[in-house]
Amino acid sequence: MVRVRYAPSPTGMPHVGNIRTALFNWVFARHHGGQFIVRIEDTDRNRYVEGSEQAILNSLRWLRLDWDEGPEVGGPHAPYYQSQRLEIYHRIAHQLVDDGKAYKCFCSAEEVEQMRAQQRAQGAAQTMYDRRCRKLTPAEVKARENDGLPYVIRFKMPLEGTVAYDDLIHGRTEFQNKLTDDFVMLKSDGFPTYHLANVVDDHLMAVTHVLRGDEWVSSMPRHLNLYRALGWEPPQFAHLPLLLGPDKQKLSKRHGTTEFTEFIRQGYLSEAMFNFLAICGWNPGDDREILSREEIIALFSIERISDNPFVFHHDKLLWMNGHYIRELPKERLIELCLPYLQEAGLIPPTLNADTRAYVERVVPLEQEKMKLLSDAPRLLDFFFRDDYPIDEAAVRKWYGEPHIPQMLEELIRRYEALEPFTTPEIERVTREVIAWLGVKGGEVIHPTRIALSGRATGPSLFEMIEALGKPRVLQRLRQAQRWVFRK
RNA sequence: GGCCCCAUGGUCUAGUGGUCUAGGACGCCAGGUUUUCAUCCUGGAGGACGGGGGUUCGAAUCCCCCUGGGGUCACCA
């Protein structure tokens, strides 16, 4: 039985790269009919950020990554919060001390920092805890304990030899033990460090595969030696390629949007994010890139995960989102756009039937142009308000033309009398005006669009006219009569 | 700097010794469709696969070195 976990730390708003790791784990579990566990690694009380855990869980839910065990759902290995598992880590850490595989270290953080500073000053290739407390005699340890000195528990790294493992993505990787120092397993505040808690919980929770970011491979010597000291069989490891910014540095806030909740807020679709995240470092083996979640689950395999870092470019994500928006059924598009229109103040928080019908008519007119749901207000504002911006350059381009006064007059006269005021009828009379003026279609269509929307580009004119409705159309055409000037 | 990882057009990626004068996608450019924009369709520019050595009849594909890039070196995860 495949069991994987996503182990976020509630130290801030979720990062895309982190959610991508969650997605890979989830997809891997679902592909194998295995289980997906969520475990909250809240062992750093200093960096804890209120609300971040909910933001993380909500992001998973938004992507429909359901978990079989974890917060809110519980499970056979509860609790799934490391802060509630402290006794376990204590027991194991002290067990290791008793077995002579770990030791209490009474050096203060300042002392250790000083040590490192000195090593740096001496030009050491690498700074390391000098293991001074490893040499303490039992009596010395006793004495310090009796003095009430705080201590941490450090792991006794083997001083020689190597440790190796077969990474599911990178292949065999080997490390020399002597290059890793005696890392802290249990902090002086009684909380475990990642290394201890992670290894212990992965074992206790029967995790079979660890899929995590590449930044963790450098911790493998610690983890592997810990497993060895504990006499546990380590799980399989797959280190995922890092997500980089356009400058090839590890993706971070300065590269633009990286907070996952921010993508949601901007109006990316769940399906689009799911699809895009899935191809951040993975491909199905053929040319397809647009894939449904079912296809991704069916096709997923670790062998097809790339081993080189992935430069995260927003433009491809944007393209993909536009693709998914275009495929959206109209009803769903409308539903999804409502909050954005409301937030922009274009429509009231609660809609009456008329407004609702108007929104339903108008939103689909710009569907193919939307790349983000948040584009909706910008694209549609002139349907809802009369003080929309006017493209002055476009006005200047057209409103000095000699046929414009007659055109407006004629359009107003015919539209006013037109019944029913529907797209085909509107097109028919408009074409009559075009013929009557003896000009090209565009010479009427473009200036009319400017009159009605203030812009040179927009939805198909005749549909737009019907949607706007007769009163608004007549009023805007009359207003445009004031724009006319002589060249 | 030590250790580890990576190296196909601007970016992602296919390619696992010959079918590759390297395929696809985003982006870019041009043309077409269209009442505009967008969509859609067609075409195009852009890499001879980081460099150098090998191995082989034959290498983008295997090996070595170099170079470049990245990650990591906490009582953070």
Coordinates of C-alpha atoms (C1' of nucleotides) in Angstrom, one line a residue:
Chain A
M1 CA 0.0 0.0 0.0
V2 CA 1.4 3.3 -1.1
R3 CA 1.3 5.9 1.7
V4 CA 2.6 9.4 1.1
R5 CA 2.3 12.6 3.1
Y6 CA 2.3 16.3 2.6
A7 CA 3.9 17.9 5.6
P8 CA 3.5 21.7 5.6
S9 CA 4.8 24.0 8.2
P10 CA 2.3 26.7 9.3
T11 CA 4.9 29.4 9.1
G12 CA 3.4 31.6 6.4
M13 CA 1.1 31.7 3.4
P14 CA 1.4 28.6 1.2
H15 CA 3.9 29.0 -1.6
V16 CA 3.1 27.6 -5.1
G17 CA 6.1 25.3 -5.0
N18 CA 4.9 23.9 -1.8
I19 CA 1.4 23.3 -3.1
R20 CA 2.9 21.7 -6.2
T21 CA 4.6 19.2 -3.9
A22 CA 1.3 18.5 -2.2
L23 CA -0.2 17.9 -5.6
F24 CA 2.5 15.5 -6.7
N25 CA 2.0 13.5 -3.6
W26 CA -1.7 13.4 -3.9
V27 CA -1.6 12.4 -7.6
F28 CA 1.0 9.7 -6.8
A29 CA -1.3 8.3 -4.1
R30 CA -4.4 8.4 -6.2
H31 CA -2.5 6.8 -9.1
H32 CA -1.6 3.9 -6.9
G33 CA -4.8 3.7 -5.0
G34 CA -2.8 4.6 -2.0
Q35 CA -3.3 7.0 0.9
F36 CA -2.5 10.7 1.2
I37 CA -1.7 12.0 4.6
V38 CA -1.5 15.6 5.7
R39 CA 0.7 16.3 8.7
I40 CA 1.2 19.7 10.2
E41 CA 4.8 20.3 11.2
D42 CA 4.3 23.0 13.7
T43 CA 7.5 22.6 15.6
D44 CA 8.8 26.1 15.3
R45 CA 6.9 28.3 17.7
N46 CA 8.8 31.3 16.7
R47 CA 7.8 31.3 13.1
Y48 CA 4.3 30.2 13.6
V49 CA 1.9 32.3 11.6
E50 CA -1.7 32.6 12.6
G51 CA -4.1 31.5 9.9
S52 CA -1.5 29.9 7.7
E53 CA -2.6 26.4 8.5
Q54 CA -6.2 27.2 7.3
A55 CA -4.8 28.9 4.2
I56 CA -2.8 25.7 3.4
L57 CA -5.8 23.4 4.0
N58 CA -8.1 25.7 2.0
S59 CA -5.6 25.7 -0.9
L60 CA -5.7 21.9 -0.9
R61 CA -9.5 21.9 -0.8
W62 CA -9.6 24.4 -3.6
L63 CA -7.6 22.1 -5.8
R64 CA -9.7 19.2 -4.6
L65 CA -6.8 17.4 -3.0
D66 CA -8.6 15.4 -0.4
W67 CA -6.6 13.7 2.4
D68 CA -7.3 10.3 3.9
E69 CA -5.7 11.1 7.2
G70 CA -4.8 14.4 8.9
P71 CA -6.3 17.5 10.3
E72 CA -10.1 17.5 10.6
V73 CA -10.4 13.9 9.4
G74 CA -8.1 12.2 11.9
G75 CA -6.9 8.7 11.3
P76 CA -5.2 5.7 12.9
H77 CA -2.0 7.6 13.5
A78 CA -3.4 10.7 15.1
P79 CA -2.5 13.2 16.2
Y80 CA -1.4 14.8 12.9
Y81 CA 0.0 17.9 14.6
Q82 CA 3.6 17.5 15.6
S83 CA 3.1 19.9 18.5
Q84 CA 0.8 17.2 19.9
R85 CA 3.4 14.5 19.5
L86 CA 6.1 15.9 21.7
E87 CA 6.3 12.9 24.1
I88 CA 7.0 10.6 21.2
Y89 CA 10.0 12.7 20.1
H90 CA 11.2 12.9 23.6
R91 CA 11.0 9.2 24.2
I92 CA 12.9 8.5 21.0
A93 CA 15.5 11.2 21.5
H94 CA 16.2 10.0 25.0
Q95 CA 16.3 6.4 23.9
L96 CA 19.0 7.4 21.4
V97 CA 20.9 9.1 24.2
D98 CA 20.6 6.0 26.3
D99 CA 21.8 3.9 23.4
G100 CA 24.9 6.1 23.1
K101 CA 23.7 7.3 19.6
A102 CA 22.9 10.9 20.7
Y103 CA 24.0 13.2 23.5
K104 CA 23.0 16.1 25.5
C105 CA 24.7 19.3 24.5
F106 CA 24.8 22.2 26.9
C107 CA 26.3 24.7 24.5
S108 CA 24.2 27.8 24.2
A109 CA 23.0 29.1 20.8
E110 CA 25.3 32.1 21.2
E111 CA 28.2 29.8 22.0
V112 CA 27.7 27.8 18.9
E113 CA 27.3 30.9 16.8
Q114 CA 30.5 32.2 18.1
M115 CA 32.2 28.9 17.3
R116 CA 31.0 29.2 13.7
A117 CA 32.0 32.8 13.4
Q118 CA 35.5 31.8 14.5
Q119 CA 35.6 29.0 12.0
R120 CA 34.6 31.3 9.3
A121 CA 37.2 33.8 10.3
Q122 CA 39.8 31.1 10.1
G123 CA 38.6 30.4 6.6
A124 CA 37.2 27.0 7.2
A125 CA 35.6 25.4 4.2
Q126 CA 32.6 24.6 6.2
T127 CA 31.4 25.5 9.7
M128 CA 30.4 22.8 12.0
Y129 CA 29.5 22.3 15.6
D130 CA 32.8 21.1 17.1
R131 CA 31.2 18.3 19.1
R132 CA 32.7 19.4 22.4
C133 CA 29.7 18.1 24.4
R134 CA 30.0 14.7 22.7
K135 CA 33.2 14.3 24.8
L136 CA 31.5 15.0 28.1
T137 CA 31.8 12.3 30.7
P138 CA 28.6 11.0 32.3
A139 CA 29.7 12.8 35.5
E140 CA 30.1 16.1 33.7
V141 CA 26.7 15.7 32.1
K142 CA 25.2 14.9 35.4
A143 CA 26.8 18.0 37.0
R144 CA 25.4 20.3 34.3
E145 CA 22.0 18.8 34.6
N146 CA 22.1 19.4 38.3
D147 CA 23.0 23.0 37.6
G148 CA 19.8 23.2 35.7
L149 CA 21.6 24.1 32.5
P150 CA 19.4 23.9 29.4
Y151 CA 20.4 21.5 26.7
V152 CA 19.6 20.2 23.3
I153 CA 20.0 16.6 22.1
R154 CA 22.4 16.2 19.3
F155 CA 22.7 13.1 17.1
K156 CA 26.1 11.4 17.0
M157 CA 27.0 11.4 13.3
P158 CA 29.3 8.7 12.4
L159 CA 32.8 10.1 12.0
E160 CA 33.6 8.1 9.0
G161 CA 32.0 6.0 6.3
T162 CA 29.4 6.9 3.8
V163 CA 25.7 6.6 3.5
A164 CA 23.8 6.2 0.2
Y165 CA 20.4 5.8 -1.2
D166 CA 18.7 5.4 -4.5
D167 CA 16.7 8.5 -5.3
L168 CA 13.7 7.7 -7.4
I169 CA 14.5 10.8 -9.5
H170 CA 18.2 11.3 -9.3
G171 CA 19.4 7.7 -8.9
R172 CA 22.1 6.6 -6.5
T173 CA 23.5 9.3 -4.3
E174 CA 26.2 9.0 -1.8
F175 CA 27.4 11.2 1.1
Q176 CA 30.4 11.1 3.4
N177 CA 29.3 11.1 7.0
K178 CA 32.2 13.1 8.3
L179 CA 30.9 16.2 6.4
T180 CA 27.8 16.4 8.4
D181 CA 27.9 17.7 11.9
D182 CA 26.1 16.5 15.0
F183 CA 22.7 18.1 14.3
V184 CA 20.2 19.0 16.9
M185 CA 17.3 16.7 17.2
L186 CA 15.6 18.1 20.2
K187 CA 15.7 21.8 20.8
S188 CA 16.1 23.3 24.3
D189 CA 12.5 24.3 24.3
G190 CA 11.6 20.7 24.1
F191 CA 10.4 20.8 20.5
P192 CA 12.0 18.5 18.0
T193 CA 13.7 19.8 14.9
Y194 CA 12.4 18.8 11.4
H195 CA 15.0 16.0 11.1
L196 CA 13.8 14.1 14.1
A197 CA 10.1 14.7 13.9
N198 CA 10.0 14.1 10.2
V199 CA 11.9 10.8 10.3
V200 CA 10.0 9.6 13.4
D201 CA 6.6 10.4 12.0
D202 CA 7.2 9.1 8.5
H203 CA 8.1 5.8 10.1
L204 CA 5.3 5.7 12.7
M205 CA 2.8 6.7 10.0
A206 CA 4.1 4.0 7.7
V207 CA 4.9 6.4 4.9
T208 CA 6.3 4.4 1.9
H209 CA 7.4 7.3 -0.4
V210 CA 8.7 10.7 0.4
L211 CA 8.2 13.2 -2.5
R212 CA 9.6 16.5 -1.5
G213 CA 11.6 19.4 -2.9
D214 CA 15.1 19.1 -4.0
E215 CA 16.3 21.4 -1.2
W216 CA 16.1 18.4 1.1
V217 CA 18.6 16.2 -0.5
S218 CA 21.4 17.8 1.5
S219 CA 19.6 16.6 4.6
M220 CA 19.7 13.0 3.4
P221 CA 22.9 12.1 5.4
R222 CA 21.1 13.1 8.6
H223 CA 17.9 11.3 7.8
L224 CA 19.5 8.2 6.6
N225 CA 21.8 7.9 9.6
L226 CA 18.9 8.5 11.9
Y227 CA 16.9 5.7 10.3
R228 CA 19.9 3.5 10.6
A229 CA 20.4 4.4 14.3
L230 CA 16.8 3.7 15.0
G231 CA 17.0 0.4 13.1
W232 CA 14.2 1.5 10.8
E233 CA 13.9 0.9 7.1
P234 CA 13.8 4.2 5.3
P235 CA 11.0 5.0 2.8
Q236 CA 11.7 5.6 -0.8
F237 CA 12.7 9.1 -1.7
A238 CA 12.0 11.2 -4.7
H239 CA 13.3 14.8 -4.7
L240 CA 11.3 17.0 -6.9
P241 CA 12.9 19.6 -9.1
L242 CA 12.9 23.1 -7.6
L243 CA 10.7 25.8 -9.0
L244 CA 12.9 28.7 -10.1
G245 CA 12.2 32.3 -10.9
P246 CA 13.0 33.7 -14.4
D247 CA 16.4 34.7 -13.0
K248 CA 17.0 31.0 -12.2
Q249 CA 17.0 31.6 -8.5
K250 CA 14.8 29.7 -6.2
L251 CA 11.3 31.0 -6.8
S252 CA 10.3 33.7 -4.2
K253 CA 8.1 36.6 -3.7
R254 CA 10.3 39.0 -5.7
H255 CA 9.5 37.0 -8.8
G256 CA 5.9 38.1 -8.7
T257 CA 3.0 36.1 -7.4
T258 CA 4.1 33.0 -5.5
E259 CA 1.6 32.9 -2.7
F260 CA -0.9 30.3 -3.7
T261 CA -3.9 32.1 -2.3
E262 CA -2.9 35.1 -4.4
F263 CA -3.3 33.0 -7.5
I264 CA -6.8 32.0 -6.3
R265 CA -7.6 35.7 -5.7
Q266 CA -6.5 36.8 -9.1
G267 CA -8.9 34.4 -10.7
Y268 CA -7.0 31.4 -11.8
L269 CA -9.2 28.4 -12.2
S270 CA -8.8 25.3 -10.0
E271 CA -8.6 23.1 -13.1
A272 CA -6.0 25.3 -14.7
M273 CA -3.8 25.4 -11.6
F274 CA -4.1 21.7 -11.2
N275 CA -3.1 21.1 -14.8
F276 CA -0.2 23.6 -14.7
L277 CA 1.2 22.5 -11.4
A278 CA 1.1 18.9 -12.6
I279 CA 3.3 19.7 -15.6
C280 CA 5.8 21.7 -13.5
G281 CA 8.5 19.1 -13.7
W282 CA 6.3 16.2 -15.0
N283 CA 5.1 15.2 -18.4
P284 CA 2.9 12.4 -19.7
G285 CA 5.5 11.2 -22.2
D286 CA 3.8 12.5 -25.2
D287 CA 3.0 16.0 -26.6
R288 CA -0.1 16.6 -24.5
E289 CA 0.0 19.5 -22.0
I290 CA -3.7 20.1 -21.5
L291 CA -4.7 17.2 -19.3
S292 CA -7.7 16.6 -17.1
R293 CA -7.1 15.5 -13.5
E294 CA -8.3 12.0 -14.4
E295 CA -5.7 11.8 -17.2
I296 CA -3.0 13.1 -14.9
I297 CA -3.8 10.6 -12.2
A298 CA -3.9 7.8 -14.8
L299 CA -0.7 8.8 -16.5
F300 CA 1.4 9.9 -13.5
S301 CA 4.6 8.2 -12.7
I302 CA 7.8 9.2 -10.9
E303 CA 9.9 8.0 -13.8
R304 CA 8.5 10.9 -15.9
I305 CA 9.4 13.5 -13.4
S306 CA 12.2 15.7 -14.8
D307 CA 15.4 16.0 -12.8
N308 CA 16.2 19.6 -13.8
P309 CA 14.8 22.7 -12.1
F310 CA 11.7 24.3 -13.5
V311 CA 11.6 27.9 -14.3
F312 CA 8.2 29.1 -13.4
H313 CA 6.9 31.5 -16.1
H314 CA 3.6 33.2 -15.4
D315 CA 2.8 33.7 -19.1
K316 CA 2.3 30.0 -19.7
L317 CA 0.1 29.6 -16.7
L318 CA -1.9 32.6 -17.9
W319 CA -2.3 31.1 -21.3
M320 CA -3.5 27.8 -19.8
N321 CA -5.9 29.7 -17.6
G322 CA -7.3 31.5 -20.6
H323 CA -7.8 28.1 -22.3
Y324 CA -9.7 26.7 -19.3
I325 CA -11.8 29.9 -19.1
R326 CA -12.8 29.5 -22.8
E327 CA -13.9 25.9 -22.1
L328 CA -16.0 26.9 -19.1
P329 CA -19.8 26.4 -19.5
K330 CA -21.4 29.8 -19.5
E331 CA -23.3 29.3 -16.3
R332 CA -20.1 28.5 -14.4
L333 CA -18.2 31.4 -15.9
I334 CA -21.0 33.7 -14.8
E335 CA -21.0 32.3 -11.3
L336 CA -17.2 32.6 -11.0
C337 CA -17.2 36.2 -12.3
L338 CA -19.9 37.5 -10.0
P339 CA -17.6 38.1 -7.0
Y340 CA -15.2 40.1 -9.1
L341 CA -17.9 42.3 -10.6
Q342 CA -19.2 42.9 -7.1
E343 CA -15.9 43.7 -5.6
A344 CA -15.4 46.2 -8.4
G345 CA -18.6 47.8 -7.4
L346 CA -20.2 47.2 -10.9
I347 CA -23.1 45.2 -9.4
P348 CA -24.6 45.2 -5.9
P349 CA -23.8 42.4 -3.4
T350 CA -27.3 41.0 -3.9
L351 CA -28.8 40.8 -7.3
N352 CA -32.3 41.3 -8.4
A353 CA -33.6 39.2 -11.3
D354 CA -33.0 42.0 -13.9
T355 CA -29.4 42.6 -12.9
R356 CA -28.8 38.9 -12.8
A357 CA -30.2 38.4 -16.3
Y358 CA -28.1 41.3 -17.5
V359 CA -24.9 39.8 -16.0
E360 CA -25.8 36.5 -17.6
R361 CA -26.2 38.1 -21.0
V362 CA -23.1 40.3 -20.8
V363 CA -20.4 38.1 -19.2
P364 CA -20.2 35.5 -22.0
L365 CA -19.6 38.3 -24.5
E366 CA -16.0 38.6 -23.3
Q367 CA -15.4 35.0 -22.3
E368 CA -12.8 34.4 -25.0
K369 CA -10.8 37.4 -24.1
M370 CA -10.5 36.6 -20.4
K371 CA -7.3 35.2 -19.1
L372 CA -8.1 35.7 -15.4
L373 CA -11.5 36.0 -13.8
S374 CA -10.3 39.3 -12.4
D375 CA -10.2 40.6 -16.0
A376 CA -14.0 40.7 -16.0
P377 CA -14.5 44.1 -14.4
R378 CA -12.0 45.8 -16.8
L379 CA -13.5 44.1 -19.8
L380 CA -17.2 44.7 -18.9
D381 CA -17.4 47.9 -17.0
F382 CA -19.1 50.0 -19.7
F383 CA -22.0 47.6 -19.5
F384 CA -22.6 48.6 -16.0
R385 CA -21.7 52.3 -15.6
D386 CA -21.9 55.4 -17.8
D387 CA -18.7 57.0 -16.6
Y388 CA -16.4 54.5 -18.3
P389 CA -13.1 55.8 -19.8
I390 CA -13.1 57.1 -23.4
D391 CA -10.4 56.3 -25.8
E392 CA -9.6 59.8 -27.0
A393 CA -7.3 58.7 -29.7
A394 CA -10.0 56.5 -31.2
V395 CA -12.5 59.4 -31.0
R396 CA -10.1 61.7 -32.8
K397 CA -9.5 59.1 -35.5
W398 CA -13.1 58.8 -36.4
Y399 CA -15.2 61.7 -35.3
G400 CA -13.8 64.1 -37.9
E401 CA -15.0 62.0 -40.7
P402 CA -17.7 63.6 -42.8
H403 CA -20.2 60.8 -42.6
I404 CA -20.3 60.7 -38.8
P405 CA -23.0 63.3 -38.1
Q406 CA -25.4 61.7 -40.6
M407 CA -24.5 58.3 -39.3
L408 CA -25.3 59.1 -35.7
E409 CA -28.5 60.8 -36.7
E410 CA -29.6 57.9 -38.9
L411 CA -28.6 55.3 -36.3
I412 CA -30.6 57.0 -33.6
R413 CA -33.6 57.4 -35.8
R414 CA -33.7 53.8 -36.8
Y415 CA -32.7 52.2 -33.5
E416 CA -35.4 54.3 -31.8
A417 CA -38.1 52.8 -34.1
L418 CA -36.6 49.3 -34.1
E419 CA -38.8 46.6 -32.7
P420 CA -37.8 44.0 -31.6
F421 CA -34.5 45.3 -30.5
T422 CA -32.6 42.1 -31.2
T423 CA -29.2 41.3 -32.7
P424 CA -30.3 40.3 -36.2
E425 CA -32.7 43.3 -36.5
I426 CA -30.0 45.6 -35.2
E427 CA -27.5 44.2 -37.7
R428 CA -30.1 44.6 -40.5
V429 CA -30.8 48.2 -39.9
T430 CA -27.2 49.1 -39.2
R431 CA -26.3 47.6 -42.6
E432 CA -29.0 49.7 -44.1
V433 CA -27.4 52.7 -42.7
I434 CA -24.0 51.6 -44.1
A435 CA -25.5 51.1 -47.5
W436 CA -27.4 54.4 -47.3
L437 CA -24.2 56.3 -46.4
G438 CA -22.3 54.4 -49.1
V439 CA -19.4 53.7 -46.8
K440 CA -17.6 50.5 -45.7
G441 CA -19.0 48.5 -42.9
G442 CA -16.1 49.3 -40.6
E443 CA -16.7 53.0 -41.1
V444 CA -19.9 52.7 -39.2
I445 CA -19.1 49.8 -36.9
H446 CA -16.0 51.2 -35.4
P447 CA -17.2 54.7 -34.5
T448 CA -20.4 53.2 -33.2
R449 CA -18.5 50.9 -30.9
I450 CA -16.5 53.8 -29.6
A451 CA -19.7 55.7 -29.0
L452 CA -21.2 52.9 -27.1
S453 CA -18.3 51.6 -25.1
G454 CA -15.6 54.3 -25.2
R455 CA -13.2 51.9 -26.8
A456 CA -12.0 50.7 -30.2
T457 CA -12.1 47.0 -29.3
G458 CA -14.8 45.0 -27.6
P459 CA -17.5 42.4 -28.1
S460 CA -19.2 41.9 -31.4
L461 CA -21.1 45.1 -32.0
F462 CA -24.6 43.9 -32.7
E463 CA -24.8 41.6 -29.7
M464 CA -23.3 44.3 -27.6
I465 CA -26.1 46.7 -28.7
E466 CA -28.8 44.3 -27.9
A467 CA -27.3 43.6 -24.5
L468 CA -26.9 47.3 -23.7
G469 CA -30.5 47.8 -24.5
K470 CA -32.2 50.6 -26.5
P471 CA -32.3 53.4 -23.9
R472 CA -28.6 53.2 -23.1
V473 CA -27.7 52.9 -26.7
L474 CA -29.7 56.0 -27.7
Q475 CA -28.4 58.0 -24.8
R476 CA -24.8 57.1 -25.7
L477 CA -25.2 57.8 -29.4
R478 CA -26.6 61.2 -28.6
Q479 CA -23.7 61.9 -26.3
A480 CA -21.4 61.0 -29.1
Q481 CA -22.9 63.6 -31.3
R482 CA -21.1 66.1 -29.2
W483 CA -17.7 64.6 -30.2
V484 CA -18.1 65.5 -33.8
F485 CA -15.5 68.0 -35.1
R486 CA -14.4 69.2 -38.5
K487 CA -11.1 68.1 -39.9
Chain B
rG1 C1' 34.5 27.7 -0.1
rG2 C1' 32.8 22.2 1.2
rC3 C1' 29.1 18.8 -0.2
rC4 C1' 25.1 17.5 -3.5
rC5 C1' 22.1 18.3 -7.9
rC6 C1' 21.4 20.0 -12.9
rA7 C1' 22.8 21.2 -18.3
rU8 C1' 18.2 20.2 -25.7
rG9 C1' 15.9 27.4 -29.0
rG10 C1' 13.9 33.1 -24.3
rU11 C1' 11.0 29.4 -21.1
rC12 C1' 9.0 24.2 -20.3
rU13 C1' 9.6 19.7 -22.5
rA14 C1' 10.1 14.9 -26.1
rG15 C1' 14.3 12.2 -27.2
rU16 C1' 17.4 6.5 -23.2
rG17 C1' 23.2 4.7 -29.7
rG18 C1' 21.2 4.9 -36.0
rU19 C1' 13.8 6.4 -37.7
rC20 C1' 16.9 13.7 -35.4
rU21 C1' 19.4 17.9 -41.4
rA22 C1' 16.1 17.2 -33.1
rG23 C1' 9.5 16.8 -32.3
rG24 C1' 5.7 19.5 -29.2
rA25 C1' 4.0 23.8 -26.0
rC26 C1' 4.3 28.9 -24.2
rG27 C1' 6.2 33.5 -25.9
rC28 C1' 7.5 36.2 -30.5
rC29 C1' 6.7 37.5 -36.0
rA30 C1' 3.7 37.1 -40.5
rG31 C1' -0.6 35.7 -43.3
rG32 C1' -5.8 34.1 -43.2
rU33 C1' -11.0 34.0 -41.0
rU34 C1' -13.8 38.0 -38.4
rU35 C1' -17.4 44.4 -37.7
rU36 C1' -12.6 45.5 -33.8
rC37 C1' -10.0 42.9 -30.1
rA38 C1' -9.8 38.0 -28.7
rU39 C1' -10.4 33.1 -30.4
rC40 C1' -9.4 29.9 -34.3
rC41 C1' -6.3 28.2 -38.7
rU42 C1' -1.7 28.4 -41.5
rG43 C1' 3.2 29.6 -41.9
rG44 C1' 7.9 31.6 -39.9
rA45 C1' 12.3 33.2 -37.1
rG46 C1' 15.0 31.0 -33.2
rG47 C1' 18.9 25.4 -30.9
rA48 C1' 23.0 21.7 -34.9
rC49 C1' 21.6 19.5 -28.3
rG50 C1' 27.2 24.4 -22.8
rG51 C1' 32.8 23.3 -24.2
rG52 C1' 36.7 19.7 -24.7
rG53 C1' 38.2 14.9 -24.7
rG54 C1' 37.1 9.8 -25.2
rU55 C1' 34.0 4.8 -26.2
rU56 C1' 31.6 3.2 -30.9
rC57 C1' 31.0 1.7 -37.7
rG58 C1' 27.7 5.6 -35.7
rA59 C1' 26.3 10.0 -29.7
rA60 C1' 21.7 15.0 -28.1
rU61 C1' 21.7 9.9 -26.2
rC62 C1' 27.4 6.1 -22.7
rC63 C1' 32.3 7.7 -19.8
rC64 C1' 35.8 11.6 -18.1
rC65 C1' 37.3 16.6 -17.5
rC66 C1' 36.1 21.7 -17.7
rU67 C1' 32.6 25.5 -17.7
rG68 C1' 28.0 27.4 -16.3
rG69 C1' 23.7 27.4 -13.2
rG70 C1' 21.2 25.9 -8.8
rG71 C1' 20.5 23.8 -3.8
rU72 C1' 22.5 23.4 1.0
rC73 C1' 25.8 24.1 4.9
rA74 C1' 20.6 27.0 12.0
rC75 C1' 18.2 25.1 18.7
rC76 C1' 13.9 27.1 10.2
rA77 C1' 11.3 23.9 7.9

